[in-house]
PDB file of C-alpha atoms in Angstrom:
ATOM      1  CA  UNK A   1      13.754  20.387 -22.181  1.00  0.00           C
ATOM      2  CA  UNK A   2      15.098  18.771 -19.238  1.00  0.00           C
ATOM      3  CA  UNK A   3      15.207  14.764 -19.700  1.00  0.00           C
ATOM      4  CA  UNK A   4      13.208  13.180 -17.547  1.00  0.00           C
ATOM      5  CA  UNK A   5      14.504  10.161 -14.586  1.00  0.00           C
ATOM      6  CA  UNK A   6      11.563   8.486 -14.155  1.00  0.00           C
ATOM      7  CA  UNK A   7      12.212   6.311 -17.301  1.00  0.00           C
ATOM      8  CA  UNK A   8      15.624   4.520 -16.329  1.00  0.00           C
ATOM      9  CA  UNK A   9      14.619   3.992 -13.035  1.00  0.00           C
ATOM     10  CA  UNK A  10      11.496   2.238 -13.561  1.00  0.00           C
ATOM     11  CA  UNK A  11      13.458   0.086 -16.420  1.00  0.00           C
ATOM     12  CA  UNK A  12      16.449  -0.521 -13.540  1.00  0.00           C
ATOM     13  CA  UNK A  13      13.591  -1.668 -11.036  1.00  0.00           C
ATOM     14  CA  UNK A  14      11.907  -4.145 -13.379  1.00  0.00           C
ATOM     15  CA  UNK A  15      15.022  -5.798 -14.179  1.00  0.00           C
ATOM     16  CA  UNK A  16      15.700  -6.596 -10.749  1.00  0.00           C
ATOM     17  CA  UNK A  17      13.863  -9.644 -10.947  1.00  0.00           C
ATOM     18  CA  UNK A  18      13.812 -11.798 -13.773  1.00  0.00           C
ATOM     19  CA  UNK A  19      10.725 -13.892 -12.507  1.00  0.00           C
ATOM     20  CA  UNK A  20       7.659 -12.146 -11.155  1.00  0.00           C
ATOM     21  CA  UNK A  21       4.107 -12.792 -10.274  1.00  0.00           C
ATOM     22  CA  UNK A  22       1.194 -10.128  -8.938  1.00  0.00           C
ATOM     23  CA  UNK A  23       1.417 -11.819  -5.943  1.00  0.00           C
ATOM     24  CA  UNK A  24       4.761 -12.613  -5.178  1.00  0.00           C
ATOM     25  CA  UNK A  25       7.493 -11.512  -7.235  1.00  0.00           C
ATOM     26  CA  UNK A  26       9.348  -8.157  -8.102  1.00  0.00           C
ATOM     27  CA  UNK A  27       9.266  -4.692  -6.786  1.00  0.00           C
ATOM     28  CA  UNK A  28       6.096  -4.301  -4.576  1.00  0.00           C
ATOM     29  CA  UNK A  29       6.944  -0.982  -2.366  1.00  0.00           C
ATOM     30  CA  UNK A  30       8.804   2.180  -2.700  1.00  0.00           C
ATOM     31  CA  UNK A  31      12.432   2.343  -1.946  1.00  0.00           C
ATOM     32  CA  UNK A  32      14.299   4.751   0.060  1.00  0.00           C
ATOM     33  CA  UNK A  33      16.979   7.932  -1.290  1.00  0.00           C
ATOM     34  CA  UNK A  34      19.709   9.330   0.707  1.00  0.00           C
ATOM     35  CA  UNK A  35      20.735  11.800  -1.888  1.00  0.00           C
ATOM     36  CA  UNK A  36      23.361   9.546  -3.915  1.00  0.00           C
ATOM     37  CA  UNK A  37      21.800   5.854  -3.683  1.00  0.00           C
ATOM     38  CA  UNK A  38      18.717   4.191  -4.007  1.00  0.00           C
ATOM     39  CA  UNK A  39      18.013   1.279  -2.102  1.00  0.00           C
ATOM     40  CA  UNK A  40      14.956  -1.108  -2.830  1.00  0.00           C
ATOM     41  CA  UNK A  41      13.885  -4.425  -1.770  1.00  0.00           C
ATOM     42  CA  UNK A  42      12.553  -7.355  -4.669  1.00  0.00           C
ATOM     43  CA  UNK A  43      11.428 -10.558  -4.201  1.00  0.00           C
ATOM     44  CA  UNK A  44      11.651 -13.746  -6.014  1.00  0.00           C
ATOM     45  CA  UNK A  45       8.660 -15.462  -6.889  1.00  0.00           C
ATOM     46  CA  UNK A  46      10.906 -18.590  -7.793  1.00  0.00           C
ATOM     47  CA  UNK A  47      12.954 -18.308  -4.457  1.00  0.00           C
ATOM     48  CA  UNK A  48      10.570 -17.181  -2.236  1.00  0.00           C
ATOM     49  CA  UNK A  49      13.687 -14.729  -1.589  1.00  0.00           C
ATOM     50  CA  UNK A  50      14.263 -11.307  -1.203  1.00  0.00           C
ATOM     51  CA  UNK A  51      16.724  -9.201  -1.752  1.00  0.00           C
ATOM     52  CA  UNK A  52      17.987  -5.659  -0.766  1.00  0.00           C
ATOM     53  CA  UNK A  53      20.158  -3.398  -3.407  1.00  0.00           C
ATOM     54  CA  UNK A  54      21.820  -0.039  -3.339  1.00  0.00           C
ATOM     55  CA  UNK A  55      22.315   0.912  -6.646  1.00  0.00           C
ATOM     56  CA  UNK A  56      23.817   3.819  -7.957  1.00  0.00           C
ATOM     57  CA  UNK A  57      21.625   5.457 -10.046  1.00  0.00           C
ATOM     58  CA  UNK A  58      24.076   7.048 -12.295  1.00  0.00           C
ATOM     59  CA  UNK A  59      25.015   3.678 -13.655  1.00  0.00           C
ATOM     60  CA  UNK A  60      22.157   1.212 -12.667  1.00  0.00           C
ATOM     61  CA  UNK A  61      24.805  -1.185 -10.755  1.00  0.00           C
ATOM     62  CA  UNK A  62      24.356  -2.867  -7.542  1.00  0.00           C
ATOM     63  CA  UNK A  63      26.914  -0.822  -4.956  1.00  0.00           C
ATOM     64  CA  UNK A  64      26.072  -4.334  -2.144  1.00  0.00           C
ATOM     65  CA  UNK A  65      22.880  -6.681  -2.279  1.00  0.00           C
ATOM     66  CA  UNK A  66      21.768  -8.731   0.422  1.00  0.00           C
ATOM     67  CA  UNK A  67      19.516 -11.700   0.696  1.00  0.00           C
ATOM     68  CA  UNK A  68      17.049 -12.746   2.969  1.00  0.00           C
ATOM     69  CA  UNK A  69      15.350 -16.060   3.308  1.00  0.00           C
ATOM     70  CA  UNK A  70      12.341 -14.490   3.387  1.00  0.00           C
ATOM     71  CA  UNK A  71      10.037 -12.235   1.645  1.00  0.00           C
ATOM     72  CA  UNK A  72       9.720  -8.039   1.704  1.00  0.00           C
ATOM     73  CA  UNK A  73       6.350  -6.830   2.100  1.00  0.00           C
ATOM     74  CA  UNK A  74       6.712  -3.469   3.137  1.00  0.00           C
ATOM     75  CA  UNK A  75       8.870  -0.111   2.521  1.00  0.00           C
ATOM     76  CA  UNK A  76      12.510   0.049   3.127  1.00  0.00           C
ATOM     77  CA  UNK A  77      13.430   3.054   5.714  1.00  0.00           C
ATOM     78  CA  UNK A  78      17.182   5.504   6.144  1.00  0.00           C
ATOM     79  CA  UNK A  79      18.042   7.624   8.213  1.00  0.00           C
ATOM     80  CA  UNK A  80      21.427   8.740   9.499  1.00  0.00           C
ATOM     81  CA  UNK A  81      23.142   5.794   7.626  1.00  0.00           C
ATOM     82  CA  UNK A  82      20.711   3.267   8.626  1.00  0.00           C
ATOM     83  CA  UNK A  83      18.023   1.144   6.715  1.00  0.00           C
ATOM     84  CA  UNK A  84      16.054  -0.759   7.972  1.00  0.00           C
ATOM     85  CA  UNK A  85      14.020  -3.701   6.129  1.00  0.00           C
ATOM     86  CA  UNK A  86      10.742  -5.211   6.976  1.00  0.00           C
ATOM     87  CA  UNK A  87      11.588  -8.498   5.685  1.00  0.00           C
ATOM     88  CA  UNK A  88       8.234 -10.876   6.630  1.00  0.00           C
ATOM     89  CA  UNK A  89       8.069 -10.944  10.392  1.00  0.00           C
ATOM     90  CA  UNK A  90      11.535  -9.742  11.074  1.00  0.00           C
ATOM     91  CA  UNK A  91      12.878  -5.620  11.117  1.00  0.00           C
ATOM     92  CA  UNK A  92      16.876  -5.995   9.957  1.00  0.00           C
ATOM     93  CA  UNK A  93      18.486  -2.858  11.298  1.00  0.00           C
ATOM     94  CA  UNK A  94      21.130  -2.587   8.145  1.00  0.00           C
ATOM     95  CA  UNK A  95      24.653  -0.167   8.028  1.00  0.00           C
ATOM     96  CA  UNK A  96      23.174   1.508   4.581  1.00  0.00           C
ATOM     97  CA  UNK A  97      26.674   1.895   3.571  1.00  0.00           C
ATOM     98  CA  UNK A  98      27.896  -1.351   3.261  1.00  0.00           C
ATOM     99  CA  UNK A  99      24.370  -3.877   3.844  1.00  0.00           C
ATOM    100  CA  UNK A 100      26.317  -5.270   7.237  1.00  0.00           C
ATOM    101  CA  UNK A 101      23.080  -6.516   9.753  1.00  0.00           C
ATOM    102  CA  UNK A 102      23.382  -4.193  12.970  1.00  0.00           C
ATOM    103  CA  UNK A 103      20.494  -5.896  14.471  1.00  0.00           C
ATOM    104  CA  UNK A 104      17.034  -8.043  13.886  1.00  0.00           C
ATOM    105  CA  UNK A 105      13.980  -7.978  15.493  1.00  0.00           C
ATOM    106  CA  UNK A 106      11.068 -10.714  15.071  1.00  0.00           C
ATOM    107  CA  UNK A 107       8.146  -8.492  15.482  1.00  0.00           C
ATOM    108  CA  UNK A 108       5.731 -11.529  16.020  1.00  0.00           C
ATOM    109  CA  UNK A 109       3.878 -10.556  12.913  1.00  0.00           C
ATOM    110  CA  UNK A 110       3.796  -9.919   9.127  1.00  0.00           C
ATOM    111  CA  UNK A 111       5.462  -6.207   8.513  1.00  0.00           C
ATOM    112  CA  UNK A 112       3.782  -5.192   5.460  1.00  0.00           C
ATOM    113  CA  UNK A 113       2.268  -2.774   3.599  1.00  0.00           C
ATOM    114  CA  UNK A 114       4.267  -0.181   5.330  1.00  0.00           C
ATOM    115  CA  UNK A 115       7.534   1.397   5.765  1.00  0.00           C
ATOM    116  CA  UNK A 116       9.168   2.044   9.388  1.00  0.00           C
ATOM    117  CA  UNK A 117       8.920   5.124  10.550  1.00  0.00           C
ATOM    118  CA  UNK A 118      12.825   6.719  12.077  1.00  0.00           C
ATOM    119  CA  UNK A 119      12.367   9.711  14.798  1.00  0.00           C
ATOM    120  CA  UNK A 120      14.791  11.160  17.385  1.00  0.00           C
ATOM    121  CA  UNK A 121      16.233   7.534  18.290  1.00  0.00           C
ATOM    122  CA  UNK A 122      13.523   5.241  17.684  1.00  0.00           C
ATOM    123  CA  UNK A 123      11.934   3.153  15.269  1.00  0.00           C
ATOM    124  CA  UNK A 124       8.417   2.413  14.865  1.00  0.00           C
ATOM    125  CA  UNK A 125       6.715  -0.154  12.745  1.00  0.00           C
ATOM    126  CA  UNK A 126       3.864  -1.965  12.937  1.00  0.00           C
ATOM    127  CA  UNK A 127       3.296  -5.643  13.448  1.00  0.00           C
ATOM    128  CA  UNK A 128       0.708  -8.322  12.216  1.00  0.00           C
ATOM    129  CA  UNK A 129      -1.256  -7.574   8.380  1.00  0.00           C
ATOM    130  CA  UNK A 130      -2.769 -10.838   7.431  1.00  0.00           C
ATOM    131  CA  UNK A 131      -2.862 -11.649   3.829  1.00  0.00           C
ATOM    132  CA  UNK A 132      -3.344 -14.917   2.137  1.00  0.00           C
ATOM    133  CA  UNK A 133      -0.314 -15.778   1.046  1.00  0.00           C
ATOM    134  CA  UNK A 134       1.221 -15.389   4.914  1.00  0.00           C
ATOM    135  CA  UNK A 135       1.429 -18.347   7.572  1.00  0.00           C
ATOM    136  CA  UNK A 136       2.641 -15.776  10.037  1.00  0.00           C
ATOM    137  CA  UNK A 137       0.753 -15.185  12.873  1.00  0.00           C
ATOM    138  CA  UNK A 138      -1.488 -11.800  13.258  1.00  0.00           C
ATOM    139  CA  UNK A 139      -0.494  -9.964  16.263  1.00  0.00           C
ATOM    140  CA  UNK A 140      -1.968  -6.686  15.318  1.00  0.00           C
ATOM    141  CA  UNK A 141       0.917  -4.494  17.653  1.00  0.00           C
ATOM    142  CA  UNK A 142       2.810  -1.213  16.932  1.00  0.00           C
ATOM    143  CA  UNK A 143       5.992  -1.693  18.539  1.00  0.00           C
ATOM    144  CA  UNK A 144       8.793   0.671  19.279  1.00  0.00           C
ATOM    145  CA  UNK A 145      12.189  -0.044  19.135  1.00  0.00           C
ATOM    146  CA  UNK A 146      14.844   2.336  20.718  1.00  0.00           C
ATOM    147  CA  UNK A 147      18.549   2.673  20.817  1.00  0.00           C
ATOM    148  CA  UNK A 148      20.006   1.914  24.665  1.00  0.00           C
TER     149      UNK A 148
END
């Protein structure tokens, strides 16, 4: 019978944090797959950090990571070698294949529970989910970024 996958990756994304609360810590959202990599975003409950990894899932290792001084809330997003991270308030435009920053964006408003959507050029996400654990301000917006 074929082995299943599901196994090693759920042990690889509970390691990724060694501290984690229900609130605050670990692997809250899905990641994204561009047919070789996985990339996912974890916070740290003892930080009040997150981070982003591509990982190679043949192995488990981290290909890049990048921290943020802030926390993930929502879905990571690729497309056409780009990812983008809702990280708090802020939408980091990342090069997938090395975790360089392209761009940010401070929405004006908590980015969570969600993943970006990526369509002929443009990127949508929306703005301003209030939760208890946020002292960002609730703008309720969909905004719509596009290349130039």
């Amino acid at each position: 019978p074929p082995r299943s996958t599901l196994f090693p990756y759920t042990t690889l994304f509970r390691s990724l944090t060694p501290s984690r609360s229900p609130a605050t810590g670990g692997v809250l959202n899905n990641g994204a797959f561009d047919g070789k990599f996985f990339y996912v975003g974890a916070n740290d409950a003892d930080s009040m950090k997150a981070t982003v990894f591509k990982l190679d899932p043949m192995t488990g290792k981290d290909v890049w990571t990048k921290q943020f001084d802030k926390m993930i809330w929502g879905g990571l997003s690729l497309a056409n070698g780009v990812l983008v991270a809702p990280i708090n308030d802020d939408l980091y435009i990342l090069n997938a294949d090395d975790g360089s920053v392209l761009n940010m964006f401070n929405t004006g408003g908590t980015t969570a529970g969600g993943a970006a959507a990526i369509a002929q050029g443009k990127i949508v996400v929306k703005s301003g989910l209030s939760y208890a654990l946020s002292n960002t301000l609730n703008n309720n917006e969909i905004i719509c970024y596009a290349l130039q």
